[in-house]
mmCIF file with all atom_site columns, C-alpha atoms in Angstrom:
data_model
loop_
_atom_site.group_PDB
_atom_site.id
_atom_site.type_symbol
_atom_site.label_atom_id
_atom_site.label_alt_id
_atom_site.label_comp_id
_atom_site.label_asym_id
_atom_site.label_entity_id
_atom_site.label_seq_id
_atom_site.pdbx_PDB_ins_code
_atom_site.Cartn_x
_atom_site.Cartn_y
_atom_site.Cartn_z
_atom_site.occupancy
_atom_site.B_iso_or_equiv
_atom_site.pdbx_formal_charge
_atom_site.auth_seq_id
_atom_site.auth_comp_id
_atom_site.auth_asym_id
_atom_site.auth_atom_id
_atom_site.pdbx_PDB_model_num
ATOM 1   C CA . GLU A 1 1   ? 83.061 66.487 67.187  1.00 67.00 ? 194 GLU A CA 1
ATOM 2   C CA . VAL A 1 2   ? 83.363 62.689 67.789  1.00 78.00 ? 195 VAL A CA 1
ATOM 3   C CA . GLY A 1 3   ? 85.773 63.182 70.771  1.00 83.00 ? 196 GLY A CA 1
ATOM 4   C CA . ALA A 1 4   ? 83.263 65.599 72.375  1.00 82.00 ? 197 ALA A CA 1
ATOM 5   C CA . ASP A 1 5   ? 80.485 62.897 72.025  1.00 79.00 ? 198 ASP A CA 1
ATOM 6   C CA . ILE A 1 6   ? 82.958 60.156 73.661  1.00 83.00 ? 199 ILE A CA 1
ATOM 7   C CA . LEU A 1 7   ? 83.926 62.509 76.409  1.00 84.00 ? 200 LEU A CA 1
ATOM 8   C CA . LEU A 1 8   ? 80.193 63.247 77.212  1.00 79.00 ? 201 LEU A CA 1
ATOM 9   C CA . ALA A 1 9   ? 79.263 59.499 77.295  1.00 79.00 ? 202 ALA A CA 1
ATOM 10  C CA . ILE A 1 10  ? 82.176 58.849 79.522  1.00 82.00 ? 203 ILE A CA 1
ATOM 11  C CA . LEU A 1 11  ? 81.234 61.635 81.650  1.00 80.00 ? 204 LEU A CA 1
ATOM 12  C CA . PHE A 1 12  ? 77.682 60.649 81.975  1.00 78.00 ? 205 PHE A CA 1
ATOM 13  C CA . ASP A 1 13  ? 78.761 56.977 82.832  1.00 79.00 ? 206 ASP A CA 1
ATOM 14  C CA . VAL A 1 14  ? 80.964 57.968 85.485  1.00 81.00 ? 207 VAL A CA 1
ATOM 15  C CA . VAL A 1 15  ? 78.605 60.560 86.920  1.00 83.00 ? 208 VAL A CA 1
ATOM 16  C CA . LEU A 1 16  ? 75.585 58.137 86.930  1.00 79.00 ? 209 LEU A CA 1
ATOM 17  C CA . GLY A 1 17  ? 77.972 55.427 88.484  1.00 81.00 ? 210 GLY A CA 1
ATOM 18  C CA . GLU A 1 18  ? 79.092 57.569 91.303  1.00 85.00 ? 211 GLU A CA 1
ATOM 19  C CA . GLY A 1 19  ? 75.551 58.912 91.752  1.00 85.00 ? 212 GLY A CA 1
ATOM 20  C CA . SER A 1 20  ? 74.125 55.450 92.083  1.00 84.00 ? 213 SER A CA 1
ATOM 21  C CA . LYS A 1 21  ? 76.904 54.486 94.498  1.00 86.00 ? 214 LYS A CA 1
ATOM 22  C CA . ALA A 1 22  ? 76.096 57.625 96.546  1.00 90.00 ? 215 ALA A CA 1
ATOM 23  C CA . LEU A 1 23  ? 72.348 56.878 96.536  1.00 89.00 ? 216 LEU A CA 1
ATOM 24  C CA . ALA A 1 24  ? 72.821 53.217 97.432  1.00 90.00 ? 217 ALA A CA 1
ATOM 25  C CA . GLY A 1 25  ? 75.021 54.454 100.143 1.00 90.00 ? 218 GLY A CA 1
ATOM 26  C CA . PHE A 1 26  ? 72.517 56.876 101.591 1.00 92.00 ? 219 PHE A CA 1
ATOM 27  C CA . VAL A 1 27  ? 69.599 54.250 101.453 1.00 91.00 ? 220 VAL A CA 1
ATOM 28  C CA . VAL A 1 28  ? 71.792 51.520 103.083 1.00 91.00 ? 221 VAL A CA 1
ATOM 29  C CA . GLN A 1 29  ? 72.764 53.933 105.797 1.00 89.00 ? 222 GLN A CA 1
ATOM 30  C CA . ILE A 1 30  ? 68.949 54.580 106.537 1.00 92.00 ? 223 ILE A CA 1
ATOM 31  C CA . TRP A 1 31  ? 68.342 50.914 106.876 1.00 90.00 ? 224 TRP A CA 1
ATOM 32  C CA . ASN A 1 32  ? 70.950 50.930 109.712 1.00 87.00 ? 225 ASN A CA 1
ATOM 33  C CA . HIS A 1 33  ? 72.503 47.450 109.213 1.00 86.00 ? 226 HIS A CA 1
ATOM 34  C CA . ARG A 1 34  ? 73.792 45.785 112.394 1.00 88.00 ? 227 ARG A CA 1
ATOM 35  C CA . PHE A 1 35  ? 77.134 44.453 110.577 1.00 93.00 ? 228 PHE A CA 1
ATOM 36  C CA . GLU A 1 36  ? 79.596 45.920 108.245 1.00 92.00 ? 229 GLU A CA 1
ATOM 37  C CA . PHE A 1 37  ? 79.460 43.021 105.890 1.00 93.00 ? 230 PHE A CA 1
ATOM 38  C CA . GLY A 1 38  ? 75.573 43.434 105.454 1.00 92.00 ? 231 GLY A CA 1
ATOM 39  C CA . ARG A 1 39  ? 75.999 47.082 104.890 1.00 92.00 ? 232 ARG A CA 1
ATOM 40  C CA . LYS A 1 40  ? 78.659 46.790 102.198 1.00 93.00 ? 233 LYS A CA 1
ATOM 41  C CA . TYR A 1 41  ? 76.778 43.772 100.461 1.00 94.00 ? 234 TYR A CA 1
ATOM 42  C CA . TRP A 1 42  ? 73.455 45.868 100.293 1.00 93.00 ? 235 TRP A CA 1
ATOM 43  C CA . THR A 1 43  ? 75.426 48.983 99.246  1.00 92.00 ? 236 THR A CA 1
ATOM 44  C CA . VAL A 1 44  ? 76.729 47.118 96.159  1.00 91.00 ? 237 VAL A CA 1
ATOM 45  C CA . MET A 1 45  ? 73.668 45.389 95.217  1.00 93.00 ? 238 MET A CA 1
ATOM 46  C CA . LEU A 1 46  ? 71.574 48.476 95.476  1.00 92.00 ? 239 LEU A CA 1
ATOM 47  C CA . GLY A 1 47  ? 74.193 50.401 93.537  1.00 89.00 ? 240 GLY A CA 1
ATOM 48  C CA . LEU A 1 48  ? 74.210 47.745 90.914  1.00 89.00 ? 241 LEU A CA 1
ATOM 49  C CA . PHE A 1 49  ? 70.543 47.623 90.759  1.00 90.00 ? 242 PHE A CA 1
ATOM 50  C CA . VAL A 1 50  ? 70.163 51.440 90.339  1.00 87.00 ? 243 VAL A CA 1
ATOM 51  C CA . GLU A 1 51  ? 73.006 51.344 87.569  1.00 84.00 ? 244 GLU A CA 1
ATOM 52  C CA . ILE A 1 52  ? 71.045 48.614 85.628  1.00 86.00 ? 245 ILE A CA 1
ATOM 53  C CA . VAL A 1 53  ? 67.711 50.544 85.798  1.00 85.00 ? 246 VAL A CA 1
ATOM 54  C CA . THR A 1 54  ? 69.264 53.656 84.552  1.00 80.00 ? 247 THR A CA 1
ATOM 55  C CA . LYS A 1 55  ? 71.134 51.897 81.683  1.00 79.00 ? 248 LYS A CA 1
ATOM 56  C CA . LEU A 1 56  ? 68.041 49.823 80.773  1.00 84.00 ? 249 LEU A CA 1
ATOM 57  C CA . GLY A 1 57  ? 65.610 52.812 81.150  1.00 80.00 ? 250 GLY A CA 1
ATOM 58  C CA . TRP A 1 58  ? 67.837 54.855 78.792  1.00 75.00 ? 251 TRP A CA 1
ATOM 59  C CA . LEU A 1 59  ? 67.867 52.104 76.221  1.00 77.00 ? 252 LEU A CA 1
ATOM 60  C CA . VAL A 1 60  ? 64.098 51.679 76.531  1.00 80.00 ? 253 VAL A CA 1
ATOM 61  C CA . LEU A 1 61  ? 63.467 55.406 76.058  1.00 75.00 ? 254 LEU A CA 1
ATOM 62  C CA . ILE A 1 62  ? 65.743 55.374 72.936  1.00 75.00 ? 255 ILE A CA 1
ATOM 63  C CA . GLY A 1 63  ? 64.130 52.112 71.654  1.00 74.00 ? 256 GLY A CA 1
ATOM 64  C CA . PHE A 1 64  ? 60.574 53.522 71.937  1.00 72.00 ? 257 PHE A CA 1
ATOM 65  C CA . SER A 1 65  ? 61.534 57.012 70.450  1.00 70.00 ? 258 SER A CA 1
ATOM 66  C CA . PHE A 1 66  ? 62.576 55.416 67.151  1.00 69.00 ? 259 PHE A CA 1
ATOM 67  C CA . LEU A 1 67  ? 59.982 52.546 67.298  1.00 65.00 ? 260 LEU A CA 1
ATOM 68  C CA . PRO A 1 68  ? 58.941 51.873 63.615  1.00 61.00 ? 261 PRO A CA 1
ATOM 69  C CA . ARG A 1 69  ? 55.433 52.612 62.700  1.00 61.00 ? 262 ARG A CA 1
ATOM 70  C CA . TRP A 1 70  ? 53.733 49.147 61.965  1.00 68.00 ? 263 TRP A CA 1
ATOM 71  C CA . VAL A 1 71  ? 50.695 50.767 60.410  1.00 65.00 ? 264 VAL A CA 1
ATOM 72  C CA . PRO A 1 72  ? 50.982 53.172 57.505  1.00 72.00 ? 265 PRO A CA 1
ATOM 73  C CA . ASP A 1 73  ? 49.529 56.632 57.944  1.00 75.00 ? 266 ASP A CA 1
ATOM 74  C CA . ILE A 1 74  ? 46.005 57.028 56.777  1.00 75.00 ? 267 ILE A CA 1
ATOM 75  C CA . PRO A 1 75  ? 45.341 60.074 54.637  1.00 80.00 ? 268 PRO A CA 1
ATOM 76  C CA . GLY A 1 76  ? 42.253 62.116 55.408  1.00 82.00 ? 269 GLY A CA 1
ATOM 77  C CA . PRO A 1 77  ? 40.000 62.162 58.535  1.00 85.00 ? 270 PRO A CA 1
ATOM 78  C CA . PHE A 1 78  ? 40.453 59.336 61.068  1.00 78.00 ? 271 PHE A CA 1
ATOM 79  C CA . SER A 1 79  ? 37.527 56.995 61.904  1.00 78.00 ? 272 SER A CA 1
ATOM 80  C CA . PRO A 1 80  ? 38.127 54.317 64.369  1.00 74.00 ? 273 PRO A CA 1
ATOM 81  C CA . ALA A 1 81  ? 35.136 52.066 62.922  1.00 75.00 ? 274 ALA A CA 1
ATOM 82  C CA . GLU A 1 82  ? 36.473 52.562 59.542  1.00 79.00 ? 275 GLU A CA 1
ATOM 83  C CA . HIS A 1 83  ? 40.447 52.328 59.910  1.00 77.00 ? 276 HIS A CA 1
ATOM 84  C CA . CYS A 1 84  ? 40.637 50.028 62.954  1.00 78.00 ? 277 CYS A CA 1
ATOM 85  C CA . GLN A 1 85  ? 38.213 47.365 62.183  1.00 79.00 ? 278 GLN A CA 1
ATOM 86  C CA . SER A 1 86  ? 40.855 44.799 61.270  1.00 79.00 ? 279 SER A CA 1
ATOM 87  C CA . LEU A 1 87  ? 42.968 45.375 64.328  1.00 77.00 ? 280 LEU A CA 1
ATOM 88  C CA . MET A 1 88  ? 42.546 42.681 67.177  1.00 78.00 ? 281 MET A CA 1
ATOM 89  C CA . ASP A 1 89  ? 42.445 45.016 69.982  1.00 75.00 ? 282 ASP A CA 1
ATOM 90  C CA . TYR A 1 90  ? 39.719 47.085 68.485  1.00 79.00 ? 283 TYR A CA 1
ATOM 91  C CA . GLN A 1 91  ? 37.585 43.808 67.860  1.00 81.00 ? 284 GLN A CA 1
ATOM 92  C CA . MET A 1 92  ? 38.134 42.720 71.579  1.00 81.00 ? 285 MET A CA 1
ATOM 93  C CA . CYS A 1 93  ? 36.995 46.316 72.780  1.00 81.00 ? 286 CYS A CA 1
ATOM 94  C CA . GLN A 1 94  ? 33.822 46.066 70.504  1.00 82.00 ? 287 GLN A CA 1
ATOM 95  C CA . ALA A 1 95  ? 33.138 42.504 71.801  1.00 84.00 ? 288 ALA A CA 1
ATOM 96  C CA . TRP A 1 96  ? 33.674 43.135 75.464  1.00 84.00 ? 289 TRP A CA 1
ATOM 97  C CA . PHE A 1 97  ? 32.632 46.776 76.024  1.00 81.00 ? 290 PHE A CA 1
ATOM 98  C CA . ARG A 1 98  ? 30.382 47.195 73.139  1.00 76.00 ? 291 ARG A CA 1
ATOM 99  C CA . CYS A 1 99  ? 32.414 50.105 71.607  1.00 69.00 ? 292 CYS A CA 1
ATOM 100 C CA . GLU A 1 100 ? 30.731 52.092 69.050  1.00 65.00 ? 293 GLU A CA 1
ATOM 101 C CA . ASP A 1 101 ? 32.145 54.533 66.548  1.00 55.00 ? 294 ASP A CA 1
ATOM 102 C CA . LEU A 1 102 ? 33.958 57.216 68.988  1.00 55.00 ? 295 LEU A CA 1
ATOM 103 C CA . SER A 1 103 ? 34.877 59.569 66.195  1.00 52.00 ? 296 SER A CA 1
ATOM 104 C CA . ASP A 1 104 ? 31.828 61.981 66.880  1.00 52.00 ? 297 ASP A CA 1
ATOM 105 C CA . PRO A 1 105 ? 32.213 63.596 70.377  1.00 52.00 ? 298 PRO A CA 1
ATOM 106 C CA . GLU A 1 106 ? 28.554 64.175 70.881  1.00 50.00 ? 299 GLU A CA 1
#
């Protein structure tokens, strides 16, 4: 069971690495560099950038999926005027835009 997870992680790492290199090579080919050194340099840099974005994007997605709740759940019906009065963003909204109680849709 653990071996399958490790194999899947390695497979994704290799596939994403090769995919980012292929994407970088395709984009750099479109740019039509004049010299081979520039083409190779931008292929490596763009591949590295895509790889970093994929790694950070995955970690950010996991981080926000398991983000702790800072405000406890409130039992009963929710009323912004009653439950959010102490929150700074609600107070700023009230001060700037004259927000009223939005719990009644009429």
